Coordinates of C-alpha atoms in Angstrom, one line a residue:
V27 CA -0.2 -0.2 0.1
D28 CA 1.5 3.5 -0.9
D29 CA 2.3 6.4 1.3
D30 CA -0.4 8.8 -0.7
D31 CA -3.6 9.7 0.5
S32 CA -5.1 12.2 -1.4
R33 CA -8.2 12.0 -3.4
S34 CA -7.7 12.3 -7.0
E35 CA -10.1 14.9 -8.4
V36 CA -10.5 12.9 -12.1
I37 CA -12.8 10.2 -11.2
M38 CA -12.7 8.3 -14.5
K39 CA -10.5 8.2 -17.3
L40 CA -9.9 6.3 -20.7
K41 CA -6.3 5.0 -21.1
K42 CA -4.3 5.8 -24.3
S43 CA -3.0 2.9 -24.7
N44 CA -5.9 0.9 -25.1
C45 CA -8.1 3.4 -26.9
H46 CA -8.8 2.2 -30.5
N47 CA -10.6 5.3 -31.4
C48 CA -13.9 3.4 -32.1
Y49 CA -16.1 5.9 -30.7
K50 CA -18.4 3.3 -29.1
C51 CA -18.1 5.7 -26.3
V52 CA -19.0 8.9 -28.1
R53 CA -22.1 7.3 -28.9
E54 CA -23.4 5.9 -25.9
C55 CA -22.7 8.9 -23.0
P56 CA -26.1 10.3 -22.8
V57 CA -25.3 14.0 -22.4
N58 CA -22.2 14.5 -24.9
A59 CA -19.3 14.2 -22.5
I60 CA -16.8 12.2 -24.3
S61 CA -14.8 13.9 -26.6
I62 CA -12.4 12.3 -29.2
L63 CA -8.8 14.8 -29.9
G64 CA -5.5 13.3 -31.2
N65 CA -7.3 9.5 -31.9
Q66 CA -7.9 9.3 -28.2
A67 CA -11.1 9.8 -25.9
H68 CA -11.3 12.4 -23.3
I69 CA -14.1 12.5 -20.5
Q70 CA -15.2 16.0 -20.0
E71 CA -15.6 17.0 -16.7
S72 CA -17.6 19.7 -16.4
L73 CA -20.6 17.3 -18.4
C74 CA -19.8 14.1 -17.1
I75 CA -22.3 12.7 -14.4
Y76 CA -20.5 9.6 -13.4
C77 CA -23.1 7.1 -14.7
G78 CA -20.2 4.8 -16.2
K79 CA -21.9 4.2 -19.2
C80 CA -18.4 4.7 -21.3
Y81 CA -17.0 1.6 -18.6
L82 CA -19.7 -0.5 -20.0
V83 CA -19.1 -0.1 -23.6
C84 CA -15.4 0.2 -23.8
P85 CA -14.7 -2.9 -25.9
K86 CA -10.5 -2.7 -25.7
D87 CA -10.7 -2.1 -21.6
A88 CA -9.4 1.5 -22.0
R89 CA -11.5 2.4 -18.9
E90 CA -9.2 3.5 -15.6
M91 CA -11.3 4.5 -12.3
M92 CA -9.3 6.6 -9.6
G93 CA -10.9 4.9 -6.8
D94 CA -10.2 5.2 -3.3
L95 CA -9.3 1.5 -2.3
N96 CA -5.5 2.4 -1.1
R97 CA -6.9 4.6 0.8
V98 CA -9.2 2.3 3.0
R99 CA -6.4 -0.1 3.1
R100 CA -3.9 2.7 4.6
M101 CA -6.8 3.8 7.4
I102 CA -6.6 0.3 8.5
K103 CA -3.3 -0.2 8.5
R104 CA -3.1 2.8 10.7
G105 CA -5.1 1.3 13.0
E106 CA -8.4 4.0 11.9
K107 CA -11.9 2.9 13.1
V108 CA -13.4 2.0 9.8
Y109 CA -17.3 1.9 9.6
F110 CA -18.9 0.5 6.4
S111 CA -21.9 1.8 5.0
L112 CA -22.7 -0.8 2.4
S113 CA -25.3 -0.8 -0.3
S114 CA -28.2 -3.4 0.8
A115 CA -28.1 -4.3 -3.7
F116 CA -24.6 -6.7 -2.5
S117 CA -26.5 -9.5 -2.3
T118 CA -27.1 -9.0 -6.4
F119 CA -23.3 -8.9 -7.2
F120 CA -22.1 -11.4 -4.6
R121 CA -24.5 -13.6 -4.3
S122 CA -23.8 -14.5 -0.6
T123 CA -26.0 -15.9 2.1
S124 CA -26.4 -12.7 4.5
F125 CA -25.5 -9.2 5.6
K126 CA -24.3 -10.7 8.7
S127 CA -21.9 -12.8 6.0
M128 CA -21.0 -9.8 4.5
G129 CA -20.0 -8.1 8.1
L130 CA -17.9 -10.9 8.8
A131 CA -15.8 -10.9 5.4
L132 CA -15.4 -7.2 6.0
K133 CA -14.3 -7.6 9.4
K134 CA -11.5 -10.0 8.7
L135 CA -10.4 -7.0 6.2
G136 CA -10.2 -4.9 9.5
A137 CA -13.3 -2.8 9.2
T138 CA -14.6 -1.6 12.6
R139 CA -18.6 -1.8 12.1
V140 CA -20.2 -2.9 9.2
E141 CA -24.0 -0.8 9.0
E142 CA -26.4 -1.2 5.5
T143 CA -27.0 2.5 3.6
A144 CA -30.6 1.1 4.3
V145 CA -29.9 3.1 7.7
G146 CA -29.9 6.5 6.0
G147 CA -32.7 5.6 3.2
N148 CA -34.7 5.3 6.0
R149 CA -34.0 8.3 7.4
V150 CA -33.9 10.4 4.0
M151 CA -38.0 8.8 3.3
E152 CA -39.1 10.0 7.0
E153 CA -37.6 13.7 5.5
Y154 CA -39.6 13.4 2.4
L155 CA -42.8 12.4 4.2
K156 CA -42.4 16.1 6.5
I157 CA -41.9 17.9 3.5
I158 CA -44.8 16.2 1.9
E159 CA -47.2 16.8 4.5
A160 CA -46.1 20.1 5.0
G161 CA -46.7 20.8 1.6
E162 CA -43.3 22.4 0.9
M163 CA -42.5 21.9 -2.9
K164 CA -44.8 22.0 -5.4
N165 CA -42.9 19.3 -7.6
M166 CA -40.3 17.3 -6.3
I167 CA -37.8 15.1 -7.8
S168 CA -36.1 12.7 -5.7
T169 CA -32.6 13.2 -4.9
L170 CA -31.8 9.5 -4.3
C171 CA -29.3 8.8 -6.9
P172 CA -26.0 11.1 -7.1
S173 CA -25.4 10.5 -10.8
A174 CA -29.3 11.4 -11.6
N175 CA -28.6 14.9 -8.9
F176 CA -25.4 15.9 -11.2
L177 CA -27.6 15.4 -14.4
I178 CA -30.2 17.8 -13.2
Q179 CA -27.8 20.1 -12.1
K180 CA -25.4 20.3 -14.7
R181 CA -27.9 19.4 -17.8
F182 CA -31.1 20.7 -16.6
P183 CA -30.0 23.5 -14.1
H184 CA -33.2 25.2 -14.1
L185 CA -34.7 22.5 -12.6
T186 CA -32.3 22.2 -9.7
S187 CA -34.9 24.2 -7.3
S188 CA -37.2 20.8 -7.4
L189 CA -34.7 18.6 -6.5
V190 CA -35.6 17.4 -3.0
P191 CA -33.7 19.0 -0.4
V192 CA -32.2 15.9 1.1
E193 CA -29.1 14.5 1.2
T194 CA -28.7 11.0 -0.3
P195 CA -29.0 7.6 1.6
L196 CA -25.4 7.1 2.2
E197 CA -25.0 11.0 3.3
A198 CA -27.9 10.5 6.0
H199 CA -26.0 7.2 6.9
A200 CA -22.6 8.6 7.3
R201 CA -24.0 12.0 9.5
M202 CA -25.9 9.1 11.7
M203 CA -23.0 6.8 12.2
R204 CA -20.5 10.2 12.8
K205 CA -22.9 11.2 15.9
A206 CA -23.9 7.8 17.5
Y207 CA -19.9 6.4 16.8
G208 CA -18.1 10.1 17.3
D209 CA -16.7 12.3 14.3
D210 CA -13.3 10.5 14.8
I211 CA -14.1 7.0 12.8
R212 CA -13.7 6.8 9.0
V213 CA -16.8 6.3 6.6
V214 CA -16.5 4.5 3.4
G215 CA -19.3 3.6 1.4
V216 CA -19.5 0.5 -0.2
G217 CA -22.0 -0.3 -3.7
P218 CA -22.3 -0.4 -7.0
C219 CA -22.0 3.2 -8.1
I220 CA -19.6 5.6 -9.7
A221 CA -21.3 8.7 -9.2
Y222 CA -20.9 8.0 -5.6
H223 CA -16.7 8.5 -5.9
K224 CA -17.3 12.1 -6.6
W225 CA -20.3 12.5 -5.1
S226 CA -18.3 11.9 -1.6
D227 CA -15.6 14.3 -2.8
L228 CA -18.3 16.9 -2.9
S229 CA -20.4 16.1 0.0
D230 CA -19.3 18.8 3.2
G231 CA -15.8 19.2 1.2
G232 CA -15.0 15.3 1.1
K233 CA -15.3 15.1 5.2
L234 CA -18.8 13.7 5.8
I235 CA -17.8 10.3 3.6
D236 CA -14.2 9.2 3.9
A237 CA -13.9 7.0 1.0
Y238 CA -15.7 5.2 -1.4
I239 CA -14.9 2.0 -3.1
T240 CA -17.1 -0.4 -5.4
Y241 CA -18.5 -3.9 -5.1
E242 CA -15.5 -4.7 -7.9
E243 CA -13.1 -3.1 -5.7
L244 CA -14.2 -4.9 -2.7
E245 CA -14.1 -8.3 -4.5
Q246 CA -10.6 -8.2 -5.7
W247 CA -9.2 -6.6 -1.6
L248 CA -11.1 -9.8 -1.0
E249 CA -8.7 -12.0 -3.4
V250 CA -5.8 -10.4 -2.3
E251 CA -6.2 -10.7 1.0
G252 CA -7.4 -14.2 0.7
V253 CA -10.9 -13.6 2.7
E254 CA -13.8 -15.4 1.9
I255 CA -17.3 -14.6 2.1
T256 CA -18.7 -17.8 3.8
S257 CA -22.3 -19.0 5.7
D258 CA -20.4 -18.0 9.0
E259 CA -22.1 -14.6 10.3
D260 CA -21.0 -11.8 12.6
P261 CA -22.9 -11.7 15.3
D262 CA -22.1 -8.0 15.9
T263 CA -23.4 -6.9 12.5
I264 CA -26.9 -5.8 12.7
P265 CA -29.6 -5.5 9.7
V266 CA -31.5 -2.7 9.1
S267 CA -34.4 -2.5 11.5
N268 CA -36.9 -1.3 9.0
Y269 CA -36.1 -3.4 5.9
R270 CA -38.4 -0.9 3.9
G271 CA -35.1 1.3 3.4
R272 CA -34.1 -1.5 1.4
Y273 CA -36.8 -0.7 -0.8
L274 CA -34.3 2.4 -2.5
D275 CA -32.4 -0.2 -4.3
E276 CA -35.1 -1.1 -7.0
V277 CA -37.0 0.5 -9.2
G278 CA -39.7 2.4 -7.9
G279 CA -38.6 1.5 -4.4
M280 CA -39.4 5.1 -3.7
F281 CA -43.0 5.0 -3.6
R282 CA -43.2 1.5 -1.8
A283 CA -40.5 3.3 0.7
L284 CA -43.3 6.2 1.4
P285 CA -46.9 6.0 2.6
N286 CA -49.8 5.1 0.1
K287 CA -51.3 8.7 0.5
I288 CA -48.9 10.2 -1.3
K289 CA -50.2 9.0 -4.0
Y290 CA -53.3 11.7 -3.5
D291 CA -51.3 14.9 -2.8
Y292 CA -48.8 14.6 -6.1
K293 CA -49.0 13.2 -9.1
T294 CA -46.3 10.5 -9.7
W295 CA -43.7 9.6 -12.2
E296 CA -40.8 7.6 -12.5
A297 CA -38.0 7.5 -15.2
H298 CA -35.0 4.9 -15.0
G299 CA -31.9 5.4 -17.2
A300 CA -30.0 8.6 -17.9
E301 CA -31.7 9.1 -21.5
S302 CA -35.1 8.4 -20.4
V303 CA -34.7 11.2 -17.4
I304 CA -33.0 13.6 -20.7
D305 CA -36.0 12.7 -22.6
M306 CA -38.8 13.5 -19.9
F307 CA -37.3 16.7 -18.7
T308 CA -36.3 18.2 -22.1
G309 CA -38.8 20.8 -22.8
V310 CA -40.1 21.1 -19.3
D311 CA -40.5 24.2 -17.2
R312 CA -40.7 25.5 -14.0
T313 CA -44.9 25.8 -15.0
I314 CA -45.2 21.6 -13.9
L315 CA -47.7 21.8 -10.6
K316 CA -47.6 18.5 -7.7
Y317 CA -45.5 16.0 -9.2
C318 CA -43.1 14.0 -7.8
I319 CA -40.1 12.5 -10.0
N320 CA -38.5 9.6 -9.1
I321 CA -35.3 9.5 -11.2
S322 CA -32.1 7.2 -11.4
A323 CA -29.5 7.2 -13.9
C324 CA -29.6 3.1 -14.0
E325 CA -32.0 1.7 -16.2
N326 CA -32.7 -0.8 -12.8
N327 CA -31.8 1.7 -10.2
C328 CA -29.3 0.1 -7.8
L329 CA -29.6 -3.2 -8.6
G330 CA -28.7 -2.8 -11.8
G331 CA -25.4 -0.2 -11.0
P332 CA -22.6 0.1 -13.2
I333 CA -20.5 -1.8 -11.2
I334 CA -23.0 -4.9 -11.4
R335 CA -23.7 -4.5 -15.7
L336 CA -20.3 -4.6 -16.0
L337 CA -19.2 -7.5 -14.4
N338 CA -22.4 -9.1 -15.8
R339 CA -24.0 -10.0 -12.5
D340 CA -26.9 -7.5 -13.6
D341 CA -29.7 -10.9 -13.9
F342 CA -32.4 -12.5 -12.5
H343 CA -30.9 -15.0 -10.1
G344 CA -29.0 -11.7 -8.4
K345 CA -32.7 -9.7 -8.0
D346 CA -33.6 -13.0 -6.9
R347 CA -31.3 -13.5 -4.1
W348 CA -32.2 -9.4 -3.3
L349 CA -35.6 -10.7 -2.9
Y350 CA -34.9 -13.7 -1.0
R351 CA -32.9 -11.4 1.8
L352 CA -35.4 -8.4 1.3
K353 CA -36.7 -8.8 4.9
E354 CA -34.1 -10.2 6.7
G355 CA -33.4 -9.6 10.3
M356 CA -37.4 -8.2 10.7
G357 CA -38.6 -8.9 14.3
S358 CA -34.9 -9.6 15.3
G359 CA -35.5 -6.7 18.0
E360 CA -31.9 -5.8 17.7
I361 CA -31.5 -2.2 16.2
N362 CA -28.1 0.1 15.3
P363 CA -27.3 2.6 17.6
S364 CA -27.2 5.1 14.4
E365 CA -30.2 4.2 13.8
Q366 CA -31.4 6.1 17.3
V367 CA -29.8 9.2 16.7
E368 CA -31.4 12.5 15.4
V369 CA -29.3 14.4 12.9
N370 CA -30.4 17.1 10.1
V371 CA -30.5 15.6 6.7
R372 CA -31.3 18.6 4.6
K373 CA -29.3 20.2 2.0
T374 CA -29.3 22.5 -0.5
Y375 CA -28.8 21.8 -4.3
E376 CA -26.6 24.4 -6.4
R377 CA -26.8 24.7 -10.0
M378 CA -23.5 23.5 -11.9
D379 CA -24.2 25.4 -15.4
V380 CA -22.4 24.4 -17.3
M381 CA -20.5 27.5 -19.3
E382 CA -19.7 26.6 -23.1
P383 CA -19.3 29.2 -26.1
T384 CA -22.4 29.1 -28.2
P385 CA -21.4 29.2 -32.1
S386 CA -23.3 31.4 -34.3
E387 CA -25.4 29.9 -37.6
D388 CA -22.4 30.9 -39.5
D389 CA -20.2 28.7 -37.6
I390 CA -22.1 25.8 -37.6
K391 CA -22.6 26.1 -41.8
Y392 CA -18.8 26.2 -41.8
F393 CA -18.2 23.3 -39.9
L394 CA -21.0 21.4 -41.9
S395 CA -19.5 22.5 -45.0
L396 CA -16.1 20.7 -43.9
I397 CA -18.0 17.2 -44.4
G398 CA -20.2 18.5 -47.1
R399 CA -22.9 18.6 -44.7
D400 CA -24.4 22.3 -46.1
A401 CA -26.6 21.8 -48.8
P402 CA -29.9 21.2 -48.1
G403 CA -31.2 17.5 -47.4
S404 CA -27.5 16.3 -47.1
Q405 CA -27.6 15.9 -43.2
Y406 CA -28.5 12.4 -42.4
D407 CA -28.0 12.7 -38.6
C408 CA -27.5 9.2 -38.4
G409 CA -26.1 9.4 -35.1
G410 CA -22.8 7.4 -36.2
C411 CA -20.2 9.9 -34.8
G412 CA -22.3 10.2 -31.3
Y413 CA -24.4 13.1 -31.7
A414 CA -28.1 12.9 -32.3
T415 CA -27.9 15.4 -35.3
C416 CA -25.3 16.8 -37.6
R417 CA -26.0 20.2 -36.2
D418 CA -24.9 18.7 -32.7
K419 CA -21.5 17.4 -34.0
A420 CA -21.1 20.5 -35.9
V421 CA -21.9 22.6 -32.6
A422 CA -19.3 19.9 -30.7
V423 CA -17.2 20.7 -33.2
Y424 CA -16.8 24.7 -32.2
K425 CA -16.2 23.8 -28.5
G426 CA -13.2 21.3 -29.6
F427 CA -15.2 18.4 -28.4
A428 CA -15.1 16.4 -31.8
D429 CA -13.0 15.9 -34.9
P430 CA -14.9 17.6 -37.6
F431 CA -14.0 14.8 -39.9
M432 CA -15.4 12.4 -37.9
C433 CA -18.6 11.5 -40.1
I434 CA -19.3 8.2 -41.4
P435 CA -21.1 9.4 -44.5
H436 CA -18.4 11.7 -45.0
S437 CA -16.0 9.0 -44.8
R438 CA -18.2 6.6 -47.0
D439 CA -18.3 9.0 -49.5
K440 CA -14.5 9.8 -49.3
A441 CA -13.5 6.0 -49.7
E442 CA -16.6 5.6 -52.2
A443 CA -15.1 9.0 -54.2
Q444 CA -11.2 7.2 -53.8
S445 CA -12.3 3.9 -54.8
N446 CA -13.9 5.1 -57.9
L447 CA -11.1 7.2 -59.2
L448 CA -8.8 3.8 -58.6
F449 CA -11.0 2.0 -59.8
D450 CA -11.6 4.2 -63.2
Y451 CA -8.2 5.3 -63.4
S452 CA -6.4 2.3 -62.8
P453 CA -3.5 1.4 -65.4
S454 CA -4.6 -1.9 -64.8
G455 CA -8.0 -3.7 -66.1
V456 CA -10.1 -4.4 -62.9
I457 CA -12.8 -7.0 -63.4
I458 CA -15.8 -7.9 -60.0
M459 CA -17.7 -10.8 -60.4
D460 CA -19.7 -13.3 -57.9
L461 CA -18.5 -16.4 -57.0
D462 CA -20.0 -17.8 -60.2
L463 CA -18.0 -15.7 -62.2
N464 CA -20.2 -13.4 -63.7
I465 CA -19.1 -10.1 -64.5
L466 CA -20.3 -7.3 -62.2
E467 CA -17.9 -4.3 -62.8
V468 CA -15.5 -3.5 -65.4
N469 CA -13.4 -0.4 -65.3
P470 CA -12.3 1.2 -68.6
V471 CA -9.2 -0.7 -69.5
A472 CA -10.6 -3.5 -68.7
V473 CA -13.7 -2.9 -71.2
Q474 CA -10.3 -1.9 -73.8
I475 CA -9.4 -5.2 -73.5
L476 CA -12.1 -7.3 -73.3
G477 CA -12.9 -5.4 -76.8
T478 CA -16.2 -5.1 -75.7
P479 CA -18.8 -2.4 -73.9
A480 CA -19.5 -2.5 -70.7
A481 CA -23.2 -2.9 -70.9
D482 CA -22.2 -5.9 -72.6
A483 CA -19.8 -7.5 -70.5
K484 CA -22.3 -7.4 -67.3
N485 CA -23.9 -10.3 -66.4
K486 CA -21.5 -12.4 -68.7
N487 CA -19.5 -15.0 -67.5
I488 CA -15.6 -14.3 -67.3
R489 CA -14.9 -17.7 -69.1
E490 CA -16.3 -16.7 -72.7
Y491 CA -13.7 -13.7 -72.5
L492 CA -10.8 -15.3 -71.1
G493 CA -11.1 -18.8 -71.2
A494 CA -11.7 -21.7 -68.6
D495 CA -8.9 -23.5 -67.7
F496 CA -7.0 -20.5 -65.2
F497 CA -10.1 -19.6 -63.3
D498 CA -11.4 -23.5 -63.2
R499 CA -8.1 -24.0 -61.8
A500 CA -7.8 -21.1 -59.6
L501 CA -11.4 -22.2 -58.3
L502 CA -10.0 -25.3 -57.1
L503 CA -7.2 -23.8 -55.1
E504 CA -8.1 -22.5 -51.5
K505 CA -5.3 -19.7 -52.0
E506 CA -7.1 -16.3 -51.8
V507 CA -4.6 -14.6 -54.4
I508 CA -2.9 -16.3 -57.7
R509 CA -0.9 -14.8 -60.2
D510 CA 0.1 -16.0 -63.6
T511 CA 0.2 -15.2 -67.4
I512 CA -2.0 -17.1 -69.9
N513 CA -3.3 -17.4 -73.7
C514 CA -6.9 -16.4 -73.5
K515 CA -7.7 -17.9 -76.9
P516 CA -11.2 -16.2 -77.1
I517 CA -10.2 -12.5 -77.5
K518 CA -6.7 -14.1 -78.8
K519 CA -4.5 -12.2 -76.2
L520 CA -2.1 -12.8 -73.6
L521 CA -2.8 -11.6 -70.1
S522 CA -1.1 -11.3 -66.6
I523 CA -4.1 -12.2 -64.0
T524 CA -4.3 -12.0 -60.8
F525 CA -6.5 -13.4 -59.0
F526 CA -8.2 -12.3 -55.7
R527 CA -11.0 -13.7 -53.5
V528 CA -12.7 -11.0 -51.3
V529 CA -14.0 -13.3 -48.9
R530 CA -16.2 -10.6 -46.9
H531 CA -18.3 -9.6 -49.7
D532 CA -18.4 -13.1 -51.4
L533 CA -17.1 -11.4 -54.4
I534 CA -13.7 -12.4 -57.0
M535 CA -11.8 -9.2 -58.5
I536 CA -8.8 -10.0 -61.3
V537 CA -6.3 -7.6 -62.3
I538 CA -5.9 -7.9 -65.9
D539 CA -2.8 -6.7 -68.0
D540 CA -2.2 -6.6 -71.4
K541 CA 1.2 -8.2 -72.1
T542 CA -0.1 -9.2 -76.2
E543 CA 1.8 -5.9 -77.6
L544 CA 4.7 -6.3 -75.2
Y545 CA 5.1 -10.4 -76.2
E546 CA 5.0 -9.4 -79.7
K547 CA 7.6 -7.3 -79.8
Y548 CA 9.6 -9.8 -77.3
E549 CA 9.1 -12.7 -79.8
Q550 CA 10.3 -10.1 -82.6
E551 CA 13.7 -9.6 -81.3
R552 CA 13.6 -13.3 -80.2
R553 CA 13.3 -13.8 -83.6
V554 CA 15.9 -11.2 -84.6
R555 CA 18.4 -12.5 -82.1
Q556 CA 17.9 -16.0 -84.0
E557 CA 18.8 -14.5 -87.1
T558 CA 21.4 -12.8 -86.2
L559 CA 23.0 -15.8 -84.5
E560 CA 22.2 -18.4 -86.8
V561 CA 24.4 -16.0 -89.5
T562 CA 27.2 -14.9 -86.6
Q563 CA 27.6 -19.1 -86.3
H564 CA 27.8 -19.4 -90.2
V565 CA 30.6 -16.4 -90.6
V566 CA 32.4 -17.9 -87.5
E567 CA 32.5 -21.7 -89.2
K568 CA 33.5 -19.9 -92.4
Q569 CA 36.5 -18.1 -91.0
M570 CA 37.4 -21.2 -89.3
R571 CA 37.7 -23.2 -92.8
I572 CA 39.8 -20.8 -94.3
A573 CA 42.1 -20.1 -91.0
Q574 CA 42.0 -24.1 -91.3
E575 CA 42.9 -23.5 -95.8
I576 CA 45.7 -20.8 -94.5
A577 CA 47.5 -22.9 -92.2
S578 CA 47.8 -25.6 -94.1
L579 CA 49.2 -23.8 -96.9
L580 CA 51.8 -22.0 -94.3
G581 CA 53.0 -25.6 -93.2
E582 CA 54.2 -26.7 -96.1
T583 CA 55.6 -23.5 -97.5
T584 CA 56.8 -23.1 -94.2
A585 CA 59.2 -26.7 -94.6
E586 CA 60.2 -25.8 -98.0
T587 CA 62.1 -22.7 -96.9
K588 CA 63.5 -24.7 -94.3
L589 CA 64.7 -27.3 -96.0
A590 CA 66.2 -24.4 -98.7
L591 CA 67.9 -22.3 -96.0
N592 CA 69.6 -25.5 -94.4
R593 CA 70.9 -26.2 -97.6
L594 CA 72.5 -22.6 -98.1
K595 CA 74.0 -22.9 -94.4
N596 CA 75.3 -26.1 -95.4
S597 CA 77.4 -24.7 -98.4
L598 CA 78.4 -21.7 -96.7
A599 CA 80.2 -23.5 -94.5
M600 CA 81.9 -25.9 -96.8
D601 CA 85.9 -23.8 -97.9
E602 CA 86.7 -23.7 -100.8
D603 CA 88.6 -27.0 -101.1
G604 CA 85.0 -28.6 -100.6
W605 CA 85.8 -28.9 -96.6
K606 CA 83.9 -27.8 -93.8

């Protein structure tokens, strides 16, 4: 465990080494808080609501969370009194037997005491009821989900005044535990939420909740320490006395936890999932009256929190386990000391207006023109770039959040244009066929080689023009690329052919080059070389005969000369008397 005890201001990052610039996180982010700049995804903290959608959809595990696990381990190592507030949704993730079993496991890790966050949930619901009975608010938007709170404060700041001025269940529970056990304790929240990481940092300046870890981090910690969750239970771990506080984990739980008479005082409505919340509040102003709206950023509320969904534990069996232990501890008579204290859980929610530059109409038209989307009818609004409309994308480009050229239709049009240029102006003939070798497309050079108009060649079989031998042989081979030079008797040409299998699209493509003229020139040069060779050979042979004849004559002459010279020599050597 390192010694750095500071809390990171950045909660989530997308690792550059893993990011493959696929734009999936951009398309899935409900508040467009992801930007792709320099082929790297970045999270814009000013817009982020920490819902974890980008973590869930990333196909390359580029996610990185600045968690508090090491801080918690340092607290325990220093011998501090660490009190855990465990979300009641734990049974969905761990599939454990009981809350007391979880308490025992956490005690083995060094926890001083373990309680359910539902303790704070009950206190929050009591305060909601007081507000309703007093008629304090003309409209009520729940504040149980920190991610949904961020969404209202940032995306719909004009509705912040309708947020119920009450703390979240974890904040309320932390306040209750500090009142019951002393302000010198360390409070650590544990749950399926990512937003609570940031919410804990902001709540009372980070002094109310000392740290927050997710179920995933807890699971890793248990594994590292070799601690298993068994059926054994801790006798000092006490489940919440009023199980109704656990209802807040499920969809519709707030209305189940409140008395039925609320239905007669307010019109009730629910929206779960950030997209649903955005859809519901878009266009809503302060003129609405007598609505009590329960919202959460996760579609299945806490039972489908991002950490539960991330590890694929948001399923029937997990919820069944949660329902099985919903009334655990009821009638035991045991009550946590924290449940018996009085604390003020009221809270004022401030607007978090995001101040961003607003582009002019000319700015939008300019950015649209960069990708050819400024003409009437050219804006497809396909959403492939992650933005609902082309105009939204242009606004994001203006703000510096997006690459103007990341447009799927634009990229496709550009690729098609480049492909067409390559196809039409290729110096080689290109023919595209189906798997039966029926011609689908031919480029101008191929038309010239085949000697027939493109319209006449289409839908005809390539064998009619180039013969069957090469293609029948190529189809039998399992190679994707085959090269050969063949004599095409139907068109009386010699062609160099490269045969491609385009397996993904069930197509066959050939690239052909006419070698007929080159071959004829080569043959002519070969014949000239052959004739020259024959003439040269004849001359050489004739010269050899002449040389041999000359040599023969020279040999006879040389012998006669030698004989005559010897005679002359002998005669000169004799004296006048005939003596030597």
